[in-house]
Short mmCIF file of C-alpha atoms in Angstrom, two decimals:
data_model
loop_
_atom_site.label_atom_id
_atom_site.label_comp_id
_atom_site.label_asym_id
_atom_site.label_seq_id
_atom_site.Cartn_x
_atom_site.Cartn_y
_atom_site.Cartn_z
CA MET A 26 -42.80 -118.60 30.17
CA THR A 27 -43.36 -115.98 31.58
CA VAL A 28 -40.56 -115.21 32.49
CA ARG A 29 -39.69 -115.40 29.16
CA THR A 30 -42.43 -113.15 28.16
CA ILE A 31 -40.25 -110.39 30.52
CA ASP A 32 -37.70 -110.29 29.16
CA LEU A 33 -38.20 -110.09 26.08
CA ARG A 34 -40.40 -106.75 27.55
CA GLU A 35 -37.74 -105.71 28.48
CA SER A 36 -35.97 -105.39 25.74
CA VAL A 37 -38.39 -103.82 23.45
CA MET A 38 -39.06 -101.16 26.01
CA ALA A 39 -35.02 -101.13 27.14
CA ARG A 40 -34.94 -100.35 23.38
CA ASN A 41 -37.88 -97.70 23.74
CA ASP A 42 -36.40 -95.66 26.07
CA GLU A 43 -33.48 -95.79 24.33
CA LEU A 44 -35.25 -93.61 20.84
CA ALA A 45 -37.12 -91.56 23.00
CA ALA A 46 -34.25 -90.36 24.86
CA GLU A 47 -33.72 -89.20 20.85
CA VAL A 48 -36.74 -87.54 20.52
CA ARG A 49 -36.23 -85.35 22.84
CA THR A 50 -32.51 -84.46 22.51
CA ARG A 51 -34.31 -84.06 19.08
CA LEU A 52 -36.94 -81.73 20.46
CA SER A 53 -34.91 -79.56 23.14
CA ARG A 54 -32.42 -78.94 20.61
CA HIS A 55 -35.26 -77.09 18.56
CA SER A 56 -36.71 -75.89 21.99
CA VAL A 57 -40.20 -77.73 21.28
CA PRO A 58 -42.42 -78.67 23.87
CA ALA A 59 -44.37 -82.24 23.06
CA PHE A 60 -47.32 -82.85 25.36
CA ASN A 61 -48.77 -86.87 25.40
CA LEU A 62 -52.21 -86.82 26.09
CA VAL A 63 -53.53 -90.26 26.84
CA SER A 64 -57.52 -90.62 28.48
CA SER A 65 -60.21 -93.66 27.80
CA PRO A 66 -61.86 -93.51 24.14
CA GLY A 67 -64.34 -90.88 24.67
CA SER A 68 -62.53 -88.38 27.46
CA GLY A 69 -62.16 -86.04 24.98
CA LYS A 70 -58.81 -85.72 23.48
CA THR A 71 -60.17 -84.95 20.26
CA VAL A 72 -61.92 -82.19 21.01
CA LEU A 73 -59.61 -80.61 23.81
CA LEU A 74 -57.08 -80.64 20.58
CA GLU A 75 -59.66 -79.04 18.20
CA ARG A 76 -60.17 -76.55 20.73
CA THR A 77 -56.48 -76.04 21.48
CA LEU A 78 -56.02 -75.63 17.30
CA GLU A 79 -58.76 -73.86 17.11
CA ASN A 80 -57.48 -71.11 19.60
CA LEU A 81 -53.43 -71.45 19.73
CA GLY A 82 -52.92 -72.12 16.25
CA ASP A 83 -53.06 -68.29 14.72
CA LYS A 84 -50.11 -67.66 17.10
CA PHE A 85 -47.85 -71.26 17.51
CA SER A 86 -46.95 -73.60 14.19
CA ILE A 87 -48.52 -76.39 16.64
CA GLY A 88 -47.55 -79.77 15.20
CA VAL A 89 -49.50 -82.86 15.81
CA VAL A 90 -49.67 -86.41 16.48
CA THR A 91 -52.12 -88.62 16.57
CA GLY A 92 -52.85 -92.56 17.27
CA ASP A 93 -55.18 -94.93 16.66
CA VAL A 94 -55.96 -98.14 16.85
CA GLN A 95 -57.59 -99.02 13.52
CA THR A 96 -59.18 -96.12 11.96
CA GLN A 97 -57.33 -92.09 10.98
CA ASN A 98 -61.35 -90.78 12.26
CA ASP A 99 -59.32 -88.47 14.84
CA ALA A 100 -56.44 -86.91 12.61
CA ASP A 101 -59.16 -86.06 9.38
CA ARG A 102 -61.01 -84.09 12.48
CA LEU A 103 -57.48 -82.87 13.59
CA ALA A 104 -57.00 -81.73 9.84
CA GLN A 105 -59.63 -79.61 9.92
CA TYR A 106 -58.50 -76.91 12.36
CA THR A 107 -55.02 -76.83 11.05
CA ASP A 108 -53.07 -76.01 8.18
CA LYS A 109 -50.51 -78.10 8.63
CA LEU A 110 -50.06 -82.26 8.38
CA VAL A 111 -51.62 -84.23 11.12
CA HIS A 112 -49.61 -87.30 11.01
CA ALA A 113 -51.78 -90.86 11.57
CA VAL A 114 -50.68 -93.26 13.36
CA VAL A 115 -52.56 -96.66 12.96
CA THR A 116 -51.41 -98.71 15.49
CA GLY A 117 -53.34 -101.99 13.72
CA GLY A 118 -54.21 -103.74 17.35
CA ALA A 119 -51.38 -101.47 19.82
CA CYS A 120 -53.26 -100.26 22.99
CA HIS A 121 -49.85 -96.96 22.86
CA LEU A 122 -47.77 -95.58 20.64
CA ASP A 123 -44.65 -96.51 20.80
CA ALA A 124 -41.08 -94.06 20.24
CA ARG A 125 -40.24 -95.23 16.93
CA GLN A 126 -43.62 -93.71 15.39
CA ILE A 127 -42.77 -90.73 16.85
CA THR A 128 -39.15 -90.38 15.54
CA THR A 129 -40.74 -91.46 12.20
CA ALA A 130 -43.51 -88.46 12.31
CA LEU A 131 -40.63 -85.97 13.36
CA ASN A 132 -38.78 -87.31 10.43
CA GLU A 133 -41.47 -85.42 8.34
CA ILE A 134 -41.74 -82.56 10.75
CA ASP A 135 -39.94 -79.83 10.03
CA LEU A 136 -39.14 -78.94 13.88
CA SER A 137 -36.66 -75.19 12.97
CA LYS A 138 -40.45 -74.50 12.01
CA THR A 139 -42.88 -76.29 15.12
CA ASP A 140 -43.50 -74.25 18.38
CA LEU A 141 -45.18 -77.03 20.19
CA LEU A 142 -46.19 -81.22 19.43
CA LEU A 143 -49.32 -82.69 20.44
CA ILE A 144 -49.36 -86.12 20.87
CA GLU A 145 -52.68 -87.47 20.84
CA ASN A 146 -52.22 -91.32 21.57
CA VAL A 147 -54.56 -94.60 22.06
CA GLY A 148 -57.57 -94.19 23.81
CA ASN A 149 -56.55 -96.70 27.13
CA LEU A 150 -55.80 -96.03 30.94
CA ILE A 151 -53.18 -99.46 30.73
CA CYS A 152 -50.63 -99.22 28.16
CA PRO A 153 -49.93 -95.54 27.12
CA ALA A 154 -48.99 -94.92 31.07
CA SER A 155 -45.71 -97.56 30.44
CA TRP A 156 -44.19 -95.83 27.27
CA ASP A 157 -41.74 -92.97 27.37
CA LEU A 158 -42.18 -91.17 23.53
CA GLY A 159 -39.99 -88.04 24.84
CA GLU A 160 -42.16 -86.06 25.43
CA THR A 161 -41.94 -82.90 27.46
CA ALA A 162 -44.75 -84.46 29.86
CA LYS A 163 -47.73 -86.60 30.03
CA VAL A 164 -51.01 -85.16 30.12
CA VAL A 165 -53.76 -87.88 31.27
CA LEU A 166 -57.90 -86.74 30.42
CA PHE A 167 -60.97 -87.53 32.48
CA SER A 168 -64.46 -87.07 32.87
CA THR A 169 -66.68 -86.29 34.80
CA THR A 170 -68.62 -88.65 33.08
CA GLU A 171 -66.44 -91.74 34.47
CA GLY A 172 -66.67 -91.84 38.37
CA GLU A 173 -64.32 -90.24 40.80
CA ASP A 174 -61.76 -93.43 41.15
CA LYS A 175 -59.96 -93.66 38.24
CA PRO A 176 -57.05 -91.57 40.02
CA VAL A 177 -57.01 -94.58 42.31
CA LYS A 178 -58.06 -97.60 40.19
CA TYR A 179 -55.59 -96.54 37.12
CA PRO A 180 -52.86 -94.72 39.43
CA LYS A 181 -49.17 -96.21 37.12
CA VAL A 182 -50.90 -93.58 34.24
CA PHE A 183 -51.72 -90.48 36.73
CA ARG A 184 -47.86 -91.10 38.43
CA GLU A 185 -46.66 -90.55 34.91
CA SER A 186 -48.13 -87.82 34.25
CA LYS A 187 -47.80 -84.35 35.45
CA TYR A 188 -51.00 -82.98 34.10
CA ALA A 189 -54.24 -83.64 34.68
CA VAL A 190 -57.14 -82.41 33.08
CA LEU A 191 -61.01 -83.20 33.96
CA ASN A 192 -63.05 -82.46 30.78
CA LYS A 193 -66.84 -82.09 30.38
CA VAL A 194 -67.10 -79.99 33.59
CA ASP A 195 -70.06 -79.05 31.44
CA LEU A 196 -71.91 -81.92 32.54
CA LEU A 197 -71.94 -81.29 36.66
CA PRO A 198 -75.07 -80.82 37.02
CA HIS A 199 -76.13 -83.88 35.24
CA VAL A 200 -74.11 -86.06 36.33
CA ASN A 201 -73.51 -88.22 39.64
CA PHE A 202 -69.81 -87.10 40.27
CA ASP A 203 -67.60 -85.23 43.37
CA VAL A 204 -65.24 -82.58 42.18
CA ASP A 205 -63.49 -83.11 46.05
CA LYS A 206 -63.14 -86.25 46.10
CA ALA A 207 -61.96 -87.07 42.55
CA VAL A 208 -58.56 -83.67 43.39
CA SER A 209 -58.68 -85.37 46.41
CA TYR A 210 -58.05 -89.30 44.55
CA ALA A 211 -55.71 -87.48 42.07
CA ARG A 212 -53.59 -86.31 44.34
CA GLN A 213 -53.17 -88.91 47.43
CA THR A 214 -51.64 -90.73 43.87
CA ASN A 215 -49.68 -87.78 42.03
CA PRO A 216 -49.34 -85.24 44.79
CA ASP A 217 -47.14 -83.14 42.24
CA LEU A 218 -49.79 -83.35 39.74
CA ARG A 219 -50.93 -80.08 37.90
CA LEU A 220 -55.03 -80.66 37.40
CA PHE A 221 -57.23 -78.33 34.71
CA PHE A 222 -60.61 -77.83 34.72
CA THR A 223 -62.63 -78.36 31.13
CA SER A 224 -65.22 -78.53 29.31
CA ALA A 225 -64.11 -78.90 25.77
CA LEU A 226 -66.66 -79.21 23.69
CA THR A 227 -68.88 -76.29 25.01
CA GLY A 228 -65.19 -73.63 24.84
CA LEU A 229 -65.82 -73.17 28.10
CA TRP A 230 -62.82 -73.31 31.39
CA MET A 231 -60.51 -73.46 28.92
CA ASP A 232 -58.06 -70.86 28.89
CA GLU A 233 -56.05 -72.18 31.90
CA TRP A 234 -54.53 -74.84 29.57
CA TYR A 235 -54.34 -72.74 26.39
CA SER A 236 -51.77 -69.92 29.30
CA PHE A 237 -50.12 -73.41 30.03
CA LEU A 238 -49.68 -74.32 26.59
CA THR A 239 -47.94 -69.75 26.16
CA THR A 240 -45.78 -70.32 28.96
CA ALA A 241 -44.31 -73.89 27.91
CA VAL A 242 -43.20 -72.38 24.47
CA THR A 243 -42.29 -68.86 25.33
CA GLU A 244 -40.17 -70.31 28.33
CA ALA A 245 -38.76 -73.13 25.72
CA GLN A 246 -37.79 -70.20 23.68
CA GLY A 247 -36.32 -68.43 26.34
CA LYS A 248 -38.47 -65.38 25.64
CA MET B 18 -37.30 -108.94 17.45
CA THR B 19 -41.10 -108.61 16.04
CA VAL B 20 -41.10 -111.83 14.54
CA ARG B 21 -40.52 -113.31 17.25
CA THR B 22 -42.99 -110.88 19.56
CA ILE B 23 -44.98 -112.67 17.49
CA ASP B 24 -44.44 -116.07 18.29
CA LEU B 25 -44.40 -116.08 21.93
CA ARG B 26 -47.90 -114.26 21.98
CA GLU B 27 -49.14 -116.96 19.96
CA SER B 28 -48.26 -118.87 21.78
CA VAL B 29 -49.08 -117.21 25.35
CA MET B 30 -52.72 -116.78 22.95
CA ALA B 31 -52.82 -120.51 22.25
CA ARG B 32 -52.30 -121.66 25.68
CA ASN B 33 -54.99 -119.72 26.51
CA ASP B 34 -57.18 -120.49 24.16
CA GLU B 35 -56.51 -124.49 25.47
CA LEU B 36 -57.54 -123.11 29.21
CA ALA B 37 -60.68 -120.71 27.55
CA ALA B 38 -62.10 -124.33 26.34
CA GLU B 39 -61.95 -126.25 29.26
CA VAL B 40 -63.48 -123.22 30.86
CA ARG B 41 -66.38 -123.57 28.21
CA THR B 42 -66.74 -127.08 28.82
CA ARG B 43 -67.25 -126.70 32.52
CA LEU B 44 -69.64 -123.99 32.84
CA SER B 45 -71.79 -125.47 30.02
CA ARG B 46 -71.44 -129.30 32.14
CA HIS B 47 -73.40 -126.67 34.86
CA SER B 48 -76.04 -125.42 32.67
CA VAL B 49 -74.27 -122.00 33.49
CA PRO B 50 -74.42 -119.00 31.42
CA ALA B 51 -71.13 -117.25 31.44
CA PHE B 52 -71.62 -113.52 30.25
CA ASN B 53 -67.88 -111.35 29.76
CA LEU B 54 -68.33 -107.63 29.80
CA VAL B 55 -66.00 -105.85 28.17
CA SER B 56 -65.92 -101.26 28.56
CA SER B 57 -64.30 -98.28 28.76
CA PRO B 58 -63.22 -96.84 32.20
CA GLY B 59 -65.94 -95.50 33.34
CA SER B 60 -68.85 -96.70 31.17
CA GLY B 61 -71.29 -98.34 33.81
CA LYS B 62 -69.80 -102.39 34.30
CA THR B 63 -69.93 -101.77 37.47
CA VAL B 64 -73.23 -100.17 37.66
CA LEU B 65 -75.12 -102.23 35.69
CA LEU B 66 -74.07 -105.33 37.31
CA GLU B 67 -75.07 -103.10 41.20
CA ARG B 68 -78.49 -103.06 38.97
CA THR B 69 -78.58 -107.18 38.40
CA LEU B 70 -77.40 -108.36 40.72
CA GLU B 71 -80.61 -105.95 42.80
CA ASN B 72 -82.55 -107.28 40.75
CA LEU B 73 -82.26 -110.63 39.64
CA GLY B 74 -79.97 -111.56 42.75
CA ASP B 75 -83.41 -113.47 44.63
CA LYS B 76 -84.17 -115.24 41.92
CA PHE B 77 -80.78 -116.78 40.20
CA SER B 78 -77.78 -117.78 42.16
CA ILE B 79 -75.47 -115.31 40.22
CA GLY B 80 -70.94 -115.93 40.25
CA VAL B 81 -68.95 -112.65 39.80
CA VAL B 82 -66.24 -112.43 38.75
CA THR B 83 -64.33 -108.66 38.37
CA GLY B 84 -61.02 -108.26 37.10
CA ASP B 85 -58.97 -105.29 37.68
CA VAL B 86 -56.19 -103.41 37.03
CA GLN B 87 -54.79 -102.46 40.72
CA THR B 88 -57.75 -102.30 43.12
CA GLN B 89 -60.57 -104.33 44.36
CA ASN B 90 -62.95 -101.13 44.51
CA ASP B 91 -65.32 -102.64 42.07
CA ALA B 92 -65.60 -106.15 43.76
CA ASP B 93 -66.22 -104.28 47.29
CA ARG B 94 -69.29 -101.82 45.61
CA LEU B 95 -70.38 -105.08 43.81
CA ALA B 96 -70.12 -107.25 47.19
CA GLN B 97 -72.83 -105.12 49.08
CA TYR B 98 -75.59 -106.42 46.27
CA THR B 99 -74.95 -109.89 46.69
CA ASP B 100 -74.78 -112.64 49.70
CA LYS B 101 -72.51 -114.80 47.70
CA LEU B 102 -68.75 -114.42 47.55
CA VAL B 103 -67.64 -112.08 44.82
CA HIS B 104 -64.09 -113.26 42.86
CA ALA B 105 -61.66 -110.14 42.48
CA VAL B 106 -58.71 -110.94 40.56
CA VAL B 107 -55.86 -108.00 40.44
CA THR B 108 -54.16 -107.59 37.04
CA GLY B 109 -50.97 -106.42 37.52
CA GLY B 110 -51.12 -103.92 35.24
CA ALA B 111 -52.34 -106.64 32.62
CA CYS B 112 -55.34 -104.30 30.49
CA HIS B 113 -57.33 -107.67 30.90
CA LEU B 114 -58.34 -110.78 32.33
CA ASP B 115 -57.42 -114.59 30.77
CA ALA B 116 -58.86 -117.83 30.94
CA ARG B 117 -56.06 -119.29 33.42
CA GLN B 118 -57.82 -116.41 36.08
CA ILE B 119 -61.36 -116.97 35.79
CA THR B 120 -59.81 -121.04 35.57
CA THR B 121 -58.75 -120.35 39.53
CA ALA B 122 -62.21 -118.00 40.06
CA LEU B 123 -64.40 -121.60 38.95
CA ASN B 124 -62.02 -123.37 41.49
CA GLU B 125 -63.89 -121.55 44.03
CA ILE B 126 -67.64 -121.81 43.39
CA ASP B 127 -69.32 -123.88 43.61
CA LEU B 128 -70.89 -124.60 39.58
CA SER B 129 -73.37 -126.83 40.66
CA LYS B 130 -75.04 -124.93 43.00
CA THR B 131 -74.89 -121.03 40.58
CA ASP B 132 -77.02 -120.64 37.40
CA LEU B 133 -75.99 -117.40 36.04
CA LEU B 134 -72.08 -116.02 35.87
CA LEU B 135 -70.97 -112.27 35.29
CA ILE B 136 -67.62 -110.81 34.35
CA GLU B 137 -66.67 -108.02 34.67
CA ASN B 138 -63.44 -107.30 33.04
CA VAL B 139 -60.45 -104.55 33.12
CA GLY B 140 -61.60 -100.76 31.82
CA ASN B 141 -60.36 -101.11 28.27
CA LEU B 142 -61.54 -101.09 24.89
CA ILE B 143 -58.33 -102.84 23.08
CA CYS B 144 -57.00 -105.50 25.27
CA PRO B 145 -60.40 -107.60 26.44
CA ALA B 146 -61.32 -108.55 22.50
CA SER B 147 -58.46 -110.08 22.27
CA TRP B 148 -59.04 -112.51 25.22
CA ASP B 149 -61.30 -116.13 25.52
CA LEU B 150 -62.78 -116.08 29.01
CA GLY B 151 -65.03 -118.99 27.83
CA GLU B 152 -67.35 -116.81 28.74
CA THR B 153 -70.87 -117.68 26.61
CA ALA B 154 -70.77 -114.35 24.62
CA LYS B 155 -68.96 -111.35 25.14
CA VAL B 156 -70.94 -108.13 25.84
CA VAL B 157 -69.49 -105.02 24.79
CA LEU B 158 -70.71 -101.68 26.39
CA PHE B 159 -70.63 -97.99 26.11
CA SER B 160 -72.00 -94.79 26.85
CA THR B 161 -74.36 -91.56 25.29
CA THR B 162 -71.16 -89.54 27.03
CA GLU B 163 -68.56 -91.26 24.88
CA GLY B 164 -68.60 -90.14 20.73
CA GLU B 165 -70.62 -92.59 18.43
CA ASP B 166 -67.58 -93.27 16.63
CA LYS B 167 -66.68 -95.62 18.65
CA PRO B 168 -67.68 -99.55 16.99
CA VAL B 169 -65.68 -97.86 14.31
CA LYS B 170 -63.20 -97.03 16.16
CA TYR B 171 -62.42 -100.37 18.51
CA PRO B 172 -63.68 -102.10 15.41
CA LYS B 173 -62.37 -105.78 17.68
CA VAL B 174 -64.19 -106.02 20.55
CA PHE B 175 -67.54 -104.81 18.66
CA ARG B 176 -66.57 -108.10 16.79
CA GLU B 177 -65.50 -110.41 19.01
CA SER B 178 -69.52 -109.48 21.23
CA LYS B 179 -71.98 -111.16 20.68
CA TYR B 180 -74.06 -108.48 22.42
CA ALA B 181 -73.53 -104.49 22.60
CA VAL B 182 -75.21 -102.38 25.63
CA LEU B 183 -75.43 -98.83 24.79
CA ASN B 184 -75.71 -97.23 28.83
CA LYS B 185 -76.41 -93.49 30.19
CA VAL B 186 -78.89 -92.75 27.96
CA ASP B 187 -80.88 -90.92 30.67
CA LEU B 188 -77.65 -87.86 29.92
CA LEU B 189 -79.19 -87.66 26.48
CA PRO B 190 -80.64 -84.59 26.16
CA HIS B 191 -77.18 -83.10 27.58
CA VAL B 192 -74.38 -84.55 25.45
CA ASN B 193 -73.74 -84.27 21.54
CA PHE B 194 -74.75 -87.72 20.63
CA ASP B 195 -76.50 -88.85 17.35
CA VAL B 196 -78.02 -92.41 18.52
CA ASP B 197 -78.64 -93.37 15.63
CA LYS B 198 -75.06 -93.02 13.71
CA ALA B 199 -74.47 -94.07 16.54
CA VAL B 200 -76.25 -97.83 16.27
CA SER B 201 -75.64 -97.64 11.91
CA TYR B 202 -71.59 -98.06 13.75
CA ALA B 203 -72.52 -100.81 15.55
CA ARG B 204 -74.46 -102.58 12.84
CA GLN B 205 -71.16 -101.71 10.05
CA THR B 206 -68.91 -103.16 12.61
CA ASN B 207 -70.77 -106.54 13.56
CA PRO B 208 -74.17 -106.71 11.74
CA ASP B 209 -75.27 -109.40 14.19
CA LEU B 210 -74.57 -107.68 17.23
CA ARG B 211 -77.92 -106.87 19.56
CA LEU B 212 -78.55 -103.82 20.43
CA PHE B 213 -79.78 -102.92 24.60
CA PHE B 214 -80.06 -98.92 25.61
CA THR B 215 -79.86 -98.50 29.68
CA SER B 216 -79.33 -96.13 32.25
CA ALA B 217 -77.57 -98.84 34.24
CA LEU B 218 -77.25 -95.49 36.91
CA THR B 219 -81.36 -94.36 37.10
CA GLY B 220 -82.20 -98.21 36.65
CA LEU B 221 -84.60 -97.26 33.49
CA TRP B 222 -84.37 -99.07 30.57
CA MET B 223 -82.80 -102.42 32.56
CA ASP B 224 -85.71 -104.68 31.71
CA GLU B 225 -84.71 -105.69 27.80
CA TRP B 226 -81.70 -106.83 29.23
CA TYR B 227 -83.45 -108.41 33.08
CA SER B 228 -85.01 -110.75 31.18
CA PHE B 229 -82.51 -111.36 28.29
CA LEU B 230 -80.10 -113.10 31.42
CA THR B 231 -83.80 -114.68 32.17
CA THR B 232 -83.77 -116.04 28.71
CA ALA B 233 -80.48 -116.92 28.89
CA VAL B 234 -80.07 -118.97 32.31
CA THR B 235 -83.53 -120.75 31.53
CA GLU B 236 -82.34 -122.01 28.33
CA ALA B 237 -79.61 -123.39 29.46
CA GLN B 238 -80.84 -125.06 32.10
CA GLY B 239 -83.51 -126.65 29.26
CA LYS B 240 -86.82 -125.25 31.47
#
């Protein structure tokens, strides 16, 4: 039984990887960088995207795909910050987005008029790590209220990500969280990880993130 | 392919339910109530268990089974608060504990000398909802730093749980969290849910939780 499960999973994953490669080709043809945001529920993915749409939405045309298990709350929240359609994927119980869902969303997005694609994955630190969506890079978020050990407890997602955002730094005076230890755990898990420190809710410390996205867009467009 | 996946999943789940029923019978024969703690990473399951072992460990013999994807950090932390063996299950990537793992743990626990079993599931609000471990009840934790909407965004785990713990109430002055709204969402998802409000880290507001566990043990033992 175990072996059959693994075989089946492998063939599903192989099909996902094919679709992800197609997504990557489509995005690349249109010079659209895509970032896949992954975190626990409540780490602040939606708020980070709200702030990002507020701050970069006039400068760039930003496509948004957001995944949720059951509701489209996040999509509704994000729709307040952009004139563009926000693509809500309800996974119906599944703990991650997959490349097929991104393919479907891209069929409704005019990539020739898009500068940047931001994907908000389902709130989960485990499943999304295994699923390639065709993104340019995964960005893992964690927050100062979750404990420093998340990078060693959920190493796969930290290894699969090129970028990590430590959010809710505004709460540091009130929580028992050792930033140095968190950074050390993160680097130990993935030495190449680039770290951002943000407070998406207050909007403080966000400039490096905006600057990173701006650079990603301008470099993709060869400007 | 989809149908085959579902069929296979159903047979794996059916086998899990059989094992869970056996666990339930074993626990019941020895009058041991068992609570399965489920939450996102960082909501405070381990700290809640640390405080519980500190406060009730002299009064009751408490068995602990803790599940983690990759490490046994939580088990090591809990071992500091009890003389009994803490059973660490490393799931190797899986996003939940299953009844087979509990069966294996119970083979090493002398239930005739155990008053209470506490299970700390893998940090995840989605997968553990679907897996019966043979527990008396699931207890879902969420915290004041995660946003009020968790009960509607992850309804299954709130429906499958008899109890919910809203943790980190000490941070309420510093976060943007509406307790009334959270309670209303929780009740809307599951009207029978009994709610606890705790600050496991500071140890405040914990008495109702201790009193609940004490009652569960004494009632199970028919005292």
